[in-house]
Amino acid sequence: MLKLDHLNPVSYYQFFLTILVSLLALINPIAAEEQALYFNIEGSLTEATVDRFIKELHTSDPQKSNLIIRINSSGGSLKDTLKLAREIYTARRNNGLRVIIFIDGTSVGPSAILPFLSDEFYIASFATWGDIPLGNEQSVPSNILRSQVQSLIPAGDKSSILRTLAGAMVEPESGQKERKVIGQGEILALGIAKEISTANELLTRYSLDKKDTEAPQGYSVSTNLDAKLVKAIRIDPEKKGRIGYLEIIDHSSMISESTWLYVKSALAFFKKNKPDFLILKLDTPGGEVFAAQKIASALQEFDTQEGIPVVAYIDNWAISAGALIAYSCRFIYTTKDGSMGAAEPVTIGEGGKMESASEKVNSALRSEFANRARFFDRNPDIAEAMVDKDIILVERDGRVLKLANEEEIKKGGLNPDTVISPKGKLLTLNAEQMVEYAVADRMLLPEKTGTITEEEKASGKWPFEKMLLSHAPFFNQLKGAEVDAYRMDIKTRFFVLLASPVVSSLLMLGLIIGFYMEMSTPGFGIPGTLALTCLFLMILSNLSLEIASWLEVIFVVGGILMIALEVATLHSGGLLGMIGALFALIGLVGIMVPGLESVDYEFDTGTLNAAGEAVVFRLMWLMGTMVVAVVMMALLGRYLTPKLAAMTRLVLTGSEQEAAKGYVAGLSSDELPLVGESGVASTTLRPSGKVEVNGKLFDALSEGSYIEKGEEIVVSRLDGSSVIVIKREEV
């Protein structure tokens, strides 16, 4: 029997310490388990994510002898994933690190490399695994990639099977068209996976905290997204955050040139007053393609050139042109009732009926959507399916595939295809689908937020906490940040109103009619003032909004000066006036129809691009204005102009109209020439001027065409004290 009093002090304490550890192990067996390092891979494996994992691997507690990797990923960088795999392989070889892999859904693309490192392999129900080069087909040669993946496989009774699988996942087997992707059944049949498990079972088995793997309710969380947010949005804890805000929201109106001018002005404002990031709230049914293209390009340029990331916040609708704008944003967040898609371009056909646009327009827009999606690492096939209803999309083995025809759809077997976009229907995604297919980054569930007061809306400033986005992970750390909403000032609103098709057409009409009436009556008065005012407003609004260039203004002003010089001198026989009219017309068309330089016409198919469709729309307004102007000028020339000429006006008077020199004015009807009497035009009548009848000079108006100086005339009628004449040849 061991007596404690015979032990020395050191042995005494060692004895009690051993007893204490044994008791703790009996009470809590989990505490005796080896500690584990945990990697949660969701979404895309990018350089930032890989670097973070490698840093954790190098700085982790040496007592953590297990590395657990939970995978649910279908994309990423192949080279960066290989770098991570090599680091894990080195740690396993040098430090005895044990690698446990758990495929919790999908391991397709570069992440499919990691299961080949496993010492223990678990899968969730309906797991899929394979197609290693997905999205990186040209980055690493197949023979090199196959060799690198096979070199990661640990020795064991399954190593031969794993080497064969690695080769088939890198490049298709003989007689196969696609790289190998296997599901739950085949994984278990090959004996590769130890068992089907769940995340909770894994946590319990390796004494992990549950919070390390669970995503907040209502959100789709990926370490990749968190890393991208941290990299893109730099937060200074010493400063009060400032968040830019603009919105495109209205179910009743459409995206138009006015919307583009609003966004353009807003981005110019935020370039001068730089926020930490910019929120674009979208709730729109779509609109003009050309305007949306310009908005999308401006947002993308603002993000990349100014270094200010744009976060699209879809509050219900991002339909048609709205989807294109959303795709141009670095991050997309959506409310639970959000939807995005249905972007087929249409034109107005016969009888005002909406018709599908030409294949050229459809193809160009399809490419535009794909490029916008690809720019921020989103699936371009999904974007194209929003534009083209003939595209068939299915989900097969965790991947989104574009099929050539309906016969390629896998309808039977263990894992049939899930049809995402059937033939004949445009793709529209709801909020959950947007997150599932990585179009949107997160879905926001309804939560109680503070109400933005009318005073705050009027000032354009309110606390960020009053927006639903502030409750999302990462954004919830922006305590005290302030939203700075762009508010278009009265001056800009006025200019945007003037630049709208309706108002600019009315200004054009006022310019033409005012100029015609001014040329039809002597002196300078109200019509000339009206014409100059309309011209001034057209030029001012277009230059202020940078719609027109100075070249168009020079053409207009130069043309008007040429016409005025022709009227004043009459030296060119009308040539100078015709050139001036041509110059003025070219300038006015350039001002009225912006975007001419972007028009592309395909002669083989007889189709226009989206810019061409927009230009045709503005040309229709211009031609309609011209038709109305011609009709009004005809009516004015017939009924109103002769009466206006007889009214008292602001005219230049002087010795040239003295009675001693033969001029007669203000005569009674008895002193006027008789109807039918002949004479000669003393000046050019355009249509007013001077005529000589029976040796006396009279103020006269031509009825119809201009009458040149020296031509014979006949008095056709008298209108009060006004003498109305026509050419003798017209009698």
Coordinates of C-alpha atoms in Angstrom, one line a residue, residues 21-480:
V21 CA -6.4 15.4 -15.2
S22 CA -7.9 11.8 -15.2
L23 CA -11.0 13.0 -13.4
L24 CA -11.5 15.9 -15.9
A25 CA -11.1 13.5 -18.8
L26 CA -13.8 11.2 -17.2
I27 CA -16.2 14.1 -16.6
N28 CA -15.7 15.7 -20.1
P29 CA -14.2 13.3 -22.6
I30 CA -14.4 15.9 -25.4
A31 CA -11.9 18.1 -23.5
A32 CA -9.3 15.3 -23.9
E33 CA -9.7 15.3 -27.7
E34 CA -7.0 16.8 -29.8
Q35 CA -7.7 20.4 -30.8
A36 CA -8.5 21.2 -34.4
L37 CA -7.9 24.0 -36.9
Y38 CA -11.0 24.7 -39.0
F39 CA -11.3 26.1 -42.5
N40 CA -14.7 26.9 -43.9
I41 CA -14.6 27.2 -47.7
E42 CA -17.8 28.6 -49.3
G43 CA -18.2 30.3 -52.6
S44 CA -15.2 31.1 -54.7
L45 CA -11.6 30.3 -53.6
T46 CA -9.7 33.5 -54.4
E47 CA -6.2 34.7 -53.7
A48 CA -7.4 36.7 -50.6
T49 CA -9.1 33.7 -49.2
V50 CA -6.2 31.4 -49.8
D51 CA -3.7 33.8 -48.3
R52 CA -5.9 34.1 -45.1
F53 CA -6.0 30.3 -44.8
I54 CA -2.2 29.9 -45.3
K55 CA -1.7 32.6 -42.6
E56 CA -3.9 30.7 -40.2
L57 CA -2.1 27.5 -41.0
H58 CA 1.3 29.1 -40.2
T59 CA 0.2 30.9 -37.0
S60 CA -2.1 28.3 -35.5
D61 CA -1.5 26.7 -32.1
P62 CA 1.0 23.7 -32.5
Q63 CA -1.3 21.6 -30.3
K64 CA -3.9 21.7 -33.1
S65 CA -3.0 18.4 -34.8
N66 CA -6.2 18.2 -36.9
L67 CA -7.1 20.3 -39.8
I68 CA -10.8 20.2 -40.7
I69 CA -11.8 21.6 -44.1
R70 CA -15.5 22.1 -44.7
I71 CA -16.2 22.7 -48.5
N72 CA -19.1 24.1 -50.4
S73 CA -17.5 25.7 -53.4
S74 CA -17.9 25.7 -57.2
G75 CA -15.3 28.2 -58.4
G76 CA -12.1 30.0 -57.7
S77 CA -8.5 30.4 -58.7
L78 CA -6.8 27.1 -59.7
K79 CA -3.2 28.4 -59.1
D80 CA -4.1 29.8 -55.6
T81 CA -5.8 26.6 -54.6
L82 CA -2.8 24.6 -55.7
K83 CA -0.7 26.9 -53.5
L84 CA -3.0 26.2 -50.5
A85 CA -2.8 22.4 -51.2
R86 CA 1.0 22.5 -51.2
E87 CA 1.1 24.3 -47.9
I88 CA -1.3 21.8 -46.3
Y89 CA 0.7 18.9 -47.8
T90 CA 3.9 20.3 -46.3
A91 CA 2.2 20.8 -42.8
R92 CA 1.0 17.2 -42.9
R93 CA 4.4 15.8 -43.9
N94 CA 6.5 17.9 -41.5
N95 CA 4.2 18.4 -38.5
G96 CA 2.1 15.3 -38.6
L97 CA -1.1 17.4 -39.3
R98 CA -4.1 15.2 -39.9
V99 CA -6.4 16.4 -42.7
I100 CA -10.2 15.8 -42.4
I101 CA -12.3 16.8 -45.4
F102 CA -16.1 17.4 -45.2
I103 CA -17.9 18.1 -48.5
D104 CA -21.0 19.9 -47.3
G105 CA -22.8 20.3 -50.7
T106 CA -20.5 20.9 -53.7
S107 CA -16.8 20.6 -54.3
V108 CA -16.5 21.4 -58.0
G109 CA -13.7 23.4 -59.6
P110 CA -10.4 24.2 -57.9
S111 CA -11.7 23.2 -54.4
A112 CA -12.0 19.6 -55.7
I113 CA -8.2 19.3 -55.3
L114 CA -8.4 19.4 -51.5
P115 CA -10.2 16.1 -50.8
F116 CA -7.3 14.3 -52.3
L117 CA -5.2 15.4 -49.3
S118 CA -7.6 13.8 -46.8
D119 CA -6.8 11.3 -44.1
E120 CA -10.5 11.2 -43.2
F121 CA -13.2 12.0 -45.7
Y122 CA -16.8 12.8 -44.9
I123 CA -19.7 14.0 -47.1
A124 CA -23.1 15.5 -46.6
S125 CA -26.2 14.0 -48.3
F126 CA -26.3 14.7 -52.1
A127 CA -22.7 15.9 -52.2
T128 CA -20.9 16.3 -55.5
W129 CA -17.2 16.3 -56.3
G130 CA -15.1 16.8 -59.4
D131 CA -14.2 18.8 -62.5
I132 CA -11.0 20.4 -61.1
P133 CA -10.2 22.9 -63.9
L134 CA -13.7 24.4 -64.0
G135 CA -13.4 28.1 -65.0
N136 CA -9.6 27.8 -65.2
E137 CA -9.2 25.6 -68.3
Q138 CA -6.2 27.5 -69.7
S139 CA -4.3 28.3 -66.5
V140 CA -2.4 25.1 -65.9
P141 CA -1.6 22.4 -68.6
S142 CA -3.6 19.2 -68.0
N143 CA -0.6 16.9 -67.7
I144 CA 1.1 19.1 -65.1
L145 CA -2.2 19.6 -63.2
R146 CA -2.9 15.8 -63.1
S147 CA 0.6 15.1 -61.8
Q148 CA 0.4 17.8 -59.1
V149 CA -3.0 16.5 -57.8
Q150 CA -1.9 12.9 -57.8
S151 CA 1.2 13.8 -55.8
L152 CA -1.0 15.0 -53.0
I153 CA -2.6 11.6 -52.4
P154 CA -1.4 9.9 -49.2
A155 CA -0.4 6.3 -49.3
G156 CA -3.1 3.8 -48.5
D157 CA -5.4 1.1 -49.9
K158 CA -7.5 3.7 -51.8
S159 CA -4.6 5.6 -53.4
S160 CA -4.9 3.7 -56.7
I161 CA -8.6 4.6 -57.0
L162 CA -7.9 8.2 -56.0
R163 CA -5.2 8.6 -58.6
T164 CA -7.6 7.3 -61.3
L165 CA -10.2 9.7 -60.1
A166 CA -7.8 12.6 -60.1
G167 CA -6.9 12.0 -63.7
A168 CA -10.6 11.8 -64.8
M169 CA -11.4 15.0 -62.9
V170 CA -8.6 16.9 -64.7
E171 CA -9.4 15.8 -68.2
P172 CA -12.2 13.6 -69.7
E173 CA -11.7 9.9 -69.8
S174 CA -11.5 8.2 -73.2
G175 CA -14.9 8.3 -74.9
Q176 CA -16.2 11.0 -72.5
K177 CA -17.0 14.6 -73.3
E178 CA -16.9 16.0 -69.8
R179 CA -14.5 15.9 -66.9
K180 CA -15.5 13.5 -64.1
V181 CA -18.0 14.7 -61.4
I182 CA -19.3 12.1 -58.9
G183 CA -22.1 12.2 -56.5
Q184 CA -22.9 10.7 -53.1
G185 CA -23.7 7.2 -54.3
E186 CA -20.5 6.7 -56.3
I187 CA -18.3 8.2 -53.5
L188 CA -19.7 5.7 -51.0
A189 CA -19.6 2.9 -53.5
L190 CA -15.9 3.4 -54.1
G191 CA -15.3 3.5 -50.3
I192 CA -13.5 6.8 -50.4
A193 CA -15.7 8.6 -47.8
K194 CA -15.8 7.3 -44.3
E195 CA -19.5 8.1 -43.9
I196 CA -22.3 10.6 -44.6
S197 CA -22.3 13.2 -41.9
T198 CA -23.6 16.6 -41.0
A199 CA -21.9 19.8 -39.8
N200 CA -23.2 19.4 -36.3
E201 CA -21.9 15.8 -36.0
L202 CA -18.5 17.0 -37.2
L203 CA -18.5 19.8 -34.6
T204 CA -19.3 17.4 -31.8
R205 CA -16.7 14.9 -32.9
Y206 CA -13.9 17.4 -33.0
S207 CA -14.9 19.7 -30.2
L208 CA -15.5 22.7 -32.4
D209 CA -17.6 25.8 -31.5
K210 CA -20.8 25.8 -33.6
K211 CA -20.5 29.5 -34.3
D212 CA -17.4 28.8 -36.5
T213 CA -19.5 27.1 -39.2
E214 CA -23.0 28.5 -39.0
A215 CA -24.1 31.4 -41.2
P216 CA -26.4 34.1 -39.7
Q217 CA -30.0 33.3 -40.5
G218 CA -31.2 34.8 -43.7
Y219 CA -27.7 35.4 -45.2
S220 CA -25.6 33.5 -47.6
V221 CA -22.2 33.9 -46.2
S222 CA -18.8 33.0 -47.7
T223 CA -15.4 33.7 -46.5
N224 CA -14.6 34.9 -50.0
L225 CA -17.3 37.6 -49.8
D226 CA -16.0 38.8 -46.4
A227 CA -12.5 39.0 -47.8
K228 CA -13.7 40.9 -50.8
L229 CA -15.6 43.4 -48.7
V230 CA -12.6 44.0 -46.4
K231 CA -10.4 44.5 -49.4
A232 CA -12.7 46.8 -51.3
I233 CA -14.1 48.9 -48.5
R234 CA -11.5 50.5 -46.3
I235 CA -12.9 51.5 -42.9
D236 CA -11.0 54.0 -40.7
P237 CA -12.1 53.5 -37.1
E238 CA -10.9 56.9 -36.2
K239 CA -13.3 58.6 -38.6
K240 CA -17.0 58.8 -39.0
G241 CA -18.0 56.7 -41.9
R242 CA -19.6 58.4 -44.9
I243 CA -21.8 56.4 -47.3
G244 CA -22.9 57.7 -50.7
Y245 CA -26.5 56.9 -51.8
L246 CA -28.4 57.3 -55.0
E247 CA -31.5 55.5 -56.3
I248 CA -33.3 54.4 -59.4
I249 CA -36.8 53.6 -58.2
D250 CA -40.1 54.0 -59.9
H251 CA -42.5 51.3 -61.1
S252 CA -44.5 53.8 -63.2
S253 CA -41.7 55.3 -65.3
M254 CA -38.8 53.9 -67.2
I255 CA -35.0 54.3 -67.3
S256 CA -34.4 57.0 -69.9
E257 CA -32.0 59.7 -70.9
S258 CA -33.1 61.7 -67.9
T259 CA -32.2 58.8 -65.6
W260 CA -28.7 58.7 -67.2
L261 CA -28.3 62.5 -66.6
Y262 CA -29.3 62.0 -62.9
V263 CA -26.8 59.2 -62.4
K264 CA -24.1 61.1 -64.3
S265 CA -24.6 64.2 -62.1
A266 CA -24.6 62.0 -59.0
L267 CA -21.3 60.3 -59.9
A268 CA -19.7 63.7 -60.6
F269 CA -20.8 64.9 -57.2
F270 CA -19.4 61.8 -55.4
K271 CA -16.1 62.1 -57.3
K272 CA -15.6 65.5 -55.6
N273 CA -17.1 64.3 -52.3
K274 CA -15.7 60.8 -52.0
P275 CA -17.6 58.4 -49.7
D276 CA -16.3 55.1 -48.3
F277 CA -18.6 53.3 -50.7
L278 CA -21.7 54.0 -52.8
I279 CA -25.2 52.4 -52.4
L280 CA -27.3 52.2 -55.5
K281 CA -30.9 51.4 -54.6
L282 CA -32.8 49.7 -57.5
D283 CA -36.5 49.2 -57.9
T284 CA -37.2 49.5 -61.6
P285 CA -39.0 47.6 -64.4
G286 CA -36.3 48.7 -67.0
G287 CA -36.3 51.2 -69.8
E288 CA -34.1 52.4 -72.6
V289 CA -31.2 50.0 -73.4
F290 CA -28.8 52.8 -74.5
A291 CA -29.4 54.8 -71.4
A292 CA -28.9 51.7 -69.2
Q293 CA -25.6 50.9 -71.1
K294 CA -24.3 54.4 -70.4
I295 CA -25.3 54.1 -66.7
A296 CA -23.6 50.7 -66.4
S297 CA -20.4 51.9 -68.0
A298 CA -20.3 55.0 -65.7
L299 CA -20.9 52.9 -62.5
Q300 CA -18.2 50.4 -63.5
E301 CA -15.7 53.1 -64.3
F302 CA -16.6 55.0 -61.1
D303 CA -15.8 51.8 -59.1
T304 CA -12.5 50.9 -60.9
Q305 CA -11.1 54.4 -61.5
E306 CA -12.1 56.2 -58.4
G307 CA -11.6 53.2 -56.1
I308 CA -15.1 53.6 -54.6
P309 CA -17.0 50.3 -54.6
V310 CA -20.7 50.3 -55.7
V311 CA -23.2 48.2 -53.8
A312 CA -26.4 47.5 -55.6
Y313 CA -29.3 47.2 -53.2
I314 CA -32.3 45.5 -55.0
D315 CA -35.4 46.5 -53.2
N316 CA -38.0 44.5 -55.2
W317 CA -37.2 44.9 -58.9
A318 CA -34.1 44.9 -61.0
I319 CA -35.8 43.9 -64.2
S320 CA -34.7 44.4 -67.8
A321 CA -32.3 47.4 -68.1
G322 CA -32.3 47.4 -64.3
A323 CA -30.6 44.0 -64.3
L324 CA -27.8 45.3 -66.5
I325 CA -27.2 48.2 -64.1
A326 CA -27.1 45.7 -61.1
Y327 CA -24.5 43.6 -62.9
S328 CA -22.3 46.6 -63.2
C329 CA -22.0 46.9 -59.4
R330 CA -19.2 45.1 -57.5
F331 CA -21.6 43.8 -54.8
I332 CA -25.3 42.9 -55.1
Y333 CA -27.6 42.7 -52.0
T334 CA -31.3 41.9 -52.3
T335 CA -34.3 42.0 -50.1
K336 CA -36.3 38.8 -49.6
D337 CA -38.8 39.8 -52.3
G338 CA -36.2 40.9 -54.8
S339 CA -36.1 39.7 -58.4
M340 CA -33.8 40.2 -61.3
G341 CA -33.7 39.4 -65.1
A342 CA -36.2 39.4 -68.1
A343 CA -34.0 41.7 -70.2
E344 CA -35.1 40.9 -73.8
P345 CA -34.7 44.1 -76.0
V346 CA -37.9 45.2 -77.8
T347 CA -38.8 47.8 -80.3
I348 CA -42.0 49.5 -81.3
G349 CA -43.4 47.9 -84.4
E350 CA -46.4 48.5 -86.6
G351 CA -49.5 49.9 -84.8
G352 CA -47.4 50.6 -81.7
K353 CA -47.1 46.9 -80.9
M354 CA -43.9 45.9 -79.0
E355 CA -41.8 43.4 -81.0
S356 CA -38.5 41.6 -80.2
A357 CA -35.5 43.5 -81.4
S358 CA -33.3 42.2 -84.2
E359 CA -30.8 39.4 -83.6
K360 CA -28.0 41.9 -84.0
V361 CA -29.4 44.0 -81.1
N362 CA -30.1 40.9 -79.1
S363 CA -26.6 39.5 -79.7
A364 CA -25.0 42.7 -78.7
L365 CA -27.0 43.0 -75.5
R366 CA -26.4 39.4 -74.7
S367 CA -22.7 40.0 -75.0
E368 CA -23.0 43.2 -72.9
F369 CA -24.7 41.3 -70.1
A370 CA -22.2 38.5 -70.2
N371 CA -19.2 40.9 -70.0
R372 CA -20.8 42.8 -67.1
A373 CA -21.3 39.6 -65.2
R374 CA -17.8 38.3 -66.0
F375 CA -16.2 41.5 -64.9
F376 CA -17.1 40.9 -61.3
D377 CA -16.8 37.1 -61.4
R378 CA -20.4 36.2 -61.9
N379 CA -21.7 33.4 -64.2
P380 CA -22.0 34.9 -67.8
D381 CA -24.3 32.1 -68.9
I382 CA -26.9 33.1 -66.3
A383 CA -26.6 36.7 -67.5
E384 CA -27.1 35.7 -71.2
A385 CA -30.2 33.7 -70.3
M386 CA -31.8 36.9 -69.0
V387 CA -31.6 38.4 -72.5
D388 CA -32.1 35.4 -74.8
K389 CA -35.2 33.2 -74.3
D390 CA -33.7 30.4 -76.5
I391 CA -30.9 29.7 -74.0
I392 CA -31.4 26.5 -71.9
L393 CA -29.7 26.4 -68.5
V394 CA -29.7 23.5 -66.1
E395 CA -28.0 22.6 -62.8
R396 CA -26.1 19.3 -63.1
D397 CA -23.9 17.9 -60.4
G398 CA -23.6 21.3 -58.7
R399 CA -22.7 23.2 -61.9
V400 CA -24.8 25.5 -64.1
L401 CA -24.6 24.3 -67.7
K402 CA -25.8 25.9 -70.9
L403 CA -27.3 23.3 -73.3
A404 CA -27.7 23.5 -77.1
N405 CA -31.2 21.8 -77.1
E406 CA -33.8 20.2 -74.9
E407 CA -32.7 16.7 -75.9
E408 CA -29.5 17.3 -73.8
I409 CA -31.4 17.7 -70.6
K410 CA -30.8 14.7 -68.2
K411 CA -34.3 13.8 -67.1
G412 CA -33.7 10.4 -65.4
G413 CA -31.1 8.6 -63.3
L414 CA -29.9 9.1 -59.8
N415 CA -29.2 12.9 -60.2
P416 CA -31.4 14.4 -63.0
D417 CA -30.9 17.9 -64.2
T418 CA -32.6 20.8 -62.5
V419 CA -33.9 23.2 -65.2
I420 CA -33.1 26.7 -64.4
S421 CA -34.1 28.4 -67.6
P422 CA -36.3 26.4 -70.1
K423 CA -36.3 27.2 -73.8
G424 CA -38.7 29.9 -74.8
K425 CA -38.7 31.8 -71.5
L426 CA -36.5 34.6 -70.3
L427 CA -34.7 33.9 -67.0
T428 CA -35.9 35.9 -64.0
L429 CA -34.4 34.9 -60.6
N430 CA -36.0 35.4 -57.2
A431 CA -33.9 36.4 -54.2
E432 CA -33.1 32.9 -53.1
Q433 CA -32.1 31.9 -56.6
M434 CA -30.0 35.0 -57.0
V435 CA -27.9 34.0 -54.0
E436 CA -27.9 30.3 -54.9
Y437 CA -26.4 31.0 -58.3
A438 CA -24.0 33.7 -57.0
V439 CA -25.7 36.5 -58.9
A440 CA -26.4 38.3 -55.6
D441 CA -23.9 38.2 -52.7
R442 CA -26.5 38.2 -49.9
M443 CA -30.2 38.1 -49.2
L444 CA -31.5 40.4 -46.4
L445 CA -34.4 39.2 -44.3
P446 CA -36.9 41.8 -43.0
E447 CA -35.8 43.5 -39.8
K448 CA -37.0 46.4 -37.8
T449 CA -35.1 49.5 -38.6
G450 CA -35.5 53.2 -37.7
T451 CA -37.7 55.4 -39.8
I452 CA -36.1 57.9 -42.0
T453 CA -37.9 61.2 -41.2
E454 CA -39.1 63.7 -43.8
E455 CA -36.5 66.2 -42.5
E456 CA -33.7 63.6 -43.1
K457 CA -35.0 62.9 -46.6
A458 CA -35.1 66.6 -47.3
S459 CA -31.5 67.1 -46.1
G460 CA -30.3 64.0 -47.8
K461 CA -28.5 62.7 -44.6
W462 CA -29.5 60.0 -42.1
P463 CA -27.9 57.4 -39.9
F464 CA -26.8 54.2 -41.7
E465 CA -28.4 52.2 -38.9
K466 CA -31.8 53.2 -40.4
M467 CA -31.1 51.1 -43.5
L468 CA -31.6 47.3 -43.7
L469 CA -28.2 46.9 -45.3
S470 CA -26.6 48.0 -42.0
H471 CA -27.7 44.8 -40.4
A472 CA -25.7 42.6 -42.8
P473 CA -22.4 41.1 -41.7
F474 CA -19.4 43.4 -42.2
F475 CA -21.7 46.4 -42.7
N476 CA -23.0 46.0 -39.1
Q477 CA -19.6 47.2 -37.8
L478 CA -20.1 50.7 -39.4
K479 CA -21.5 52.2 -36.2
G480 CA -22.2 55.9 -36.4

